[in-house]
């Protein structure tokens, strides 16, 4: 009986030691996995933002779905223009003399591919919708709209993905804690997103640590 108790106690000690070890190392490992995965997701969101900004430059609005956005990147071109000042003489009926009129002239210099401008030799834009690390090939949720700001109708968009999709294989208690983060050094809330459907903004909700120098 004494031997049995000793074995049980040894097993209990081993289990307790493992639990203590996991309580210390678990959050550390989780943080490492989280930052690695979030970095890739945020890089993809930055690509989407660049594509959306190009779409708006050309069309005056944002794309409401990925097929439209991807087709645009694949086929659209920027118009390269140059503005210059000019002038001419025009007869003024009031003063009955020729008067100098100043104007601005916009010249079209050529066109450049949106695909080449944004992604150079990469074809990663074809997979803009896919969420990195998603277990079941989940895609980002994207929506575009128009909002009224001081009487002006402004185009807006938002792209997001739930953190649970990215961290699907991590401990639930740590995921639950991550989903209620409120800190200037963390991605706050249950989702990673860029843009807004209520504000005229193309910012992301991630902290500066995920931005490379010069990247926005």
Coordinates of C-alpha atoms in Angstrom, one line a residue:
X1 CA 0.0 0.0 0.0
X2 CA 2.9 2.3 0.9
X3 CA 4.4 1.7 -2.6
X4 CA 1.2 2.5 -4.3
X5 CA 0.9 5.8 -2.4
X6 CA 4.4 6.7 -3.3
X7 CA 3.7 6.0 -7.0
X8 CA 0.5 8.1 -6.8
X9 CA 2.4 10.9 -5.1
X10 CA 5.2 10.8 -7.7
X11 CA 2.6 10.9 -10.5
X12 CA 0.9 13.8 -8.8
X13 CA 4.2 15.7 -8.4
X14 CA 5.0 15.2 -12.0
X15 CA 1.6 16.4 -13.2
X16 CA 1.8 19.4 -10.9
X17 CA 5.3 20.2 -12.1
X18 CA 4.1 20.0 -15.7
X19 CA 1.2 22.3 -15.0
X20 CA 3.4 24.8 -13.3
X21 CA 5.8 24.6 -16.2
X22 CA 3.0 25.1 -18.8
X23 CA 1.6 28.0 -16.8
X24 CA 4.9 29.8 -17.2
X25 CA 6.0 28.8 -20.7
X26 CA 2.5 28.6 -22.2
X27 CA 1.9 32.4 -22.4
X28 CA 5.5 32.9 -23.7
X29 CA 5.0 30.3 -26.5
X30 CA 1.6 31.8 -27.3
X31 CA 3.0 35.3 -27.6
X32 CA 5.7 34.1 -29.9
X33 CA 3.2 32.2 -32.2
X34 CA 0.7 35.2 -32.0
X35 CA 3.3 37.8 -33.1
X36 CA 4.6 35.6 -36.0
X37 CA 1.1 34.9 -37.3
X38 CA -0.2 38.4 -36.8
X39 CA 2.7 39.8 -38.7
X40 CA 1.8 37.8 -41.8
X41 CA -1.9 38.7 -41.5
X42 CA -1.1 42.4 -41.1
X43 CA 1.3 42.3 -44.1
X44 CA -1.6 40.9 -46.2
X45 CA -4.0 43.6 -44.9
X46 CA -1.4 46.2 -46.0
X47 CA -1.4 44.7 -49.5
X48 CA -5.2 44.9 -49.5
X49 CA -5.1 48.5 -48.4
X50 CA -2.7 49.4 -51.1
X51 CA -4.9 47.8 -53.7
X52 CA -8.0 49.5 -52.3
X53 CA -6.3 52.9 -52.4
X54 CA -5.4 52.3 -56.0
X55 CA -8.9 51.2 -56.8
X56 CA -10.2 54.5 -55.3
X57 CA -7.7 56.6 -57.2
X58 CA -8.9 55.2 -60.5
X59 CA -12.7 54.7 -59.8
X60 CA -13.5 57.1 -57.0
X61 CA -14.7 54.4 -54.6
X62 CA -13.5 51.2 -52.9
X63 CA -14.1 47.7 -54.1
X64 CA -16.8 45.8 -52.2
X65 CA -15.5 42.3 -52.9
X66 CA -12.2 40.5 -53.6
X67 CA -12.9 39.3 -57.2
X68 CA -13.5 42.9 -58.3
X69 CA -10.3 44.1 -56.5
X70 CA -8.1 41.4 -57.8
X71 CA -9.4 41.9 -61.4
X72 CA -8.7 45.6 -61.0
X73 CA -5.1 45.0 -59.9
X74 CA -4.6 42.6 -62.8
X75 CA -5.9 44.8 -65.5
X76 CA -6.1 48.5 -64.5
X77 CA -3.6 51.2 -65.3
X78 CA -2.7 54.5 -63.7
X79 CA -2.8 57.6 -65.9
X80 CA 0.4 59.6 -65.5
X81 CA -0.3 63.3 -65.9
X82 CA 1.7 66.6 -65.7
X83 CA 0.2 69.9 -64.8
X84 CA 1.6 73.1 -66.2
X85 CA 0.6 76.8 -66.3
X86 CA -0.3 78.6 -69.5
X87 CA -1.9 81.8 -70.6
X88 CA -3.6 83.3 -73.6
X89 CA -5.1 86.6 -74.7
X90 CA -8.9 87.0 -74.8
X91 CA -11.0 89.9 -75.8
X92 CA -12.9 91.4 -72.9
X93 CA -16.3 92.8 -73.8
X94 CA -16.5 95.0 -70.7
X95 CA -13.2 96.7 -71.2
X96 CA -13.1 96.3 -75.0
X97 CA -9.5 95.2 -75.0
X98 CA -7.5 91.9 -75.1
X99 CA -6.7 90.7 -71.6
X100 CA -4.4 88.0 -70.4
X101 CA -6.1 84.8 -69.1
X102 CA -4.1 82.3 -67.0
X103 CA -5.0 78.6 -67.0
X104 CA -3.7 75.3 -65.8
X105 CA -3.2 72.5 -68.4
X106 CA -3.0 68.9 -67.5
X107 CA -1.1 66.7 -70.0
X108 CA -1.3 62.9 -70.2
X109 CA 2.2 61.5 -70.3
X110 CA 1.3 57.8 -70.4
X111 CA 0.0 54.9 -68.4
X112 CA 1.5 52.4 -65.9
X113 CA 0.1 49.1 -64.8
X114 CA -1.4 49.0 -61.2
X115 CA -0.1 45.5 -60.8
X116 CA 3.5 46.5 -61.7
X117 CA 3.3 49.6 -59.6
X118 CA 2.1 47.9 -56.4
X119 CA 3.4 44.3 -56.6
X120 CA 6.2 44.5 -59.2
X121 CA 7.1 40.9 -60.2
X122 CA 5.0 39.2 -57.5
X123 CA 1.6 37.6 -58.1
X124 CA 0.6 37.5 -54.4
X125 CA -2.3 39.9 -55.1
X126 CA -4.2 36.9 -56.6
X127 CA -4.5 35.5 -53.0
X128 CA -5.5 38.7 -51.3
X129 CA -8.7 37.2 -49.8
X130 CA -7.0 34.2 -48.1
X131 CA -6.2 34.5 -44.4
X132 CA -2.7 33.2 -43.5
X133 CA -2.7 30.2 -41.1
X134 CA -6.5 29.7 -41.5
X135 CA -7.3 26.1 -40.8
X136 CA -10.3 25.8 -43.1
X137 CA -9.2 28.3 -45.9
X138 CA -11.2 31.1 -44.3
X139 CA -11.1 34.5 -46.1
X140 CA -11.0 38.1 -44.9
X141 CA -14.4 39.8 -44.5
X142 CA -14.4 42.9 -46.7
X143 CA -17.1 45.6 -47.2
X144 CA -17.2 49.0 -48.9
X145 CA -19.7 51.8 -48.4
X146 CA -20.3 55.5 -48.4
X147 CA -20.6 57.7 -45.3
X148 CA -21.9 61.2 -44.8
X149 CA -19.3 63.5 -43.2
X150 CA -20.3 67.1 -42.8
X151 CA -22.5 66.9 -45.9
X152 CA -19.8 65.2 -48.0
X153 CA -20.3 61.6 -49.2
X154 CA -17.0 59.8 -48.6
X155 CA -16.1 56.2 -49.7
X156 CA -15.0 53.9 -46.9
X157 CA -14.0 50.2 -46.6
X158 CA -13.2 47.7 -43.9
X159 CA -11.4 44.4 -44.0
X160 CA -11.1 42.1 -41.0
X161 CA -10.5 38.6 -39.6
X162 CA -11.2 37.2 -36.2
X163 CA -8.2 36.4 -34.1
X164 CA -9.7 33.0 -33.3
X165 CA -9.3 32.0 -36.9
X166 CA -5.6 32.8 -36.9
X167 CA -5.0 31.3 -33.5
X168 CA -7.3 28.3 -33.8
X169 CA -4.8 25.7 -32.4
X170 CA -3.8 27.8 -29.3
X171 CA -5.2 27.3 -25.8
X172 CA -8.7 28.7 -25.4
X173 CA -8.0 30.5 -22.2
X174 CA -5.1 32.4 -23.8
X175 CA -7.2 33.1 -26.9
X176 CA -10.0 34.5 -24.7
X177 CA -7.5 36.7 -22.9
X178 CA -6.2 37.9 -26.3
X179 CA -9.7 38.8 -27.6
X180 CA -10.2 41.4 -24.8
X181 CA -6.8 43.0 -25.1
X182 CA -6.7 46.8 -24.4
X183 CA -3.2 48.1 -24.8
X184 CA -1.2 50.5 -27.0
X185 CA 1.2 47.7 -27.6
X186 CA -1.3 45.1 -28.7
X187 CA -3.9 44.5 -31.4
X188 CA -7.0 45.4 -29.4
X189 CA -10.3 43.6 -29.7
X190 CA -11.3 40.2 -31.1
X191 CA -10.3 40.9 -34.7
X192 CA -7.4 42.4 -36.8
X193 CA -8.7 44.9 -39.2
X194 CA -7.9 47.8 -41.5
X195 CA -10.2 50.7 -42.5
X196 CA -13.6 51.6 -41.1
X197 CA -17.2 51.7 -42.2
X198 CA -18.1 54.6 -39.8
X199 CA -15.0 56.8 -40.2
X200 CA -13.0 58.0 -43.2
X201 CA -9.9 56.1 -42.3
X202 CA -7.6 53.5 -43.8
X203 CA -5.6 52.8 -40.6
X204 CA -5.2 49.4 -39.1
X205 CA -5.8 48.5 -35.5
X206 CA -2.3 47.1 -34.9
X207 CA 0.5 48.8 -32.9
X208 CA 3.6 50.3 -34.5
X209 CA 5.7 47.2 -33.7
X210 CA 4.1 45.5 -36.8
X211 CA 5.1 48.4 -39.1
X212 CA 8.5 48.4 -40.8
X213 CA 10.4 51.7 -41.0
X214 CA 8.7 53.8 -43.6
X215 CA 5.7 51.3 -43.9
X216 CA 2.2 52.6 -43.0

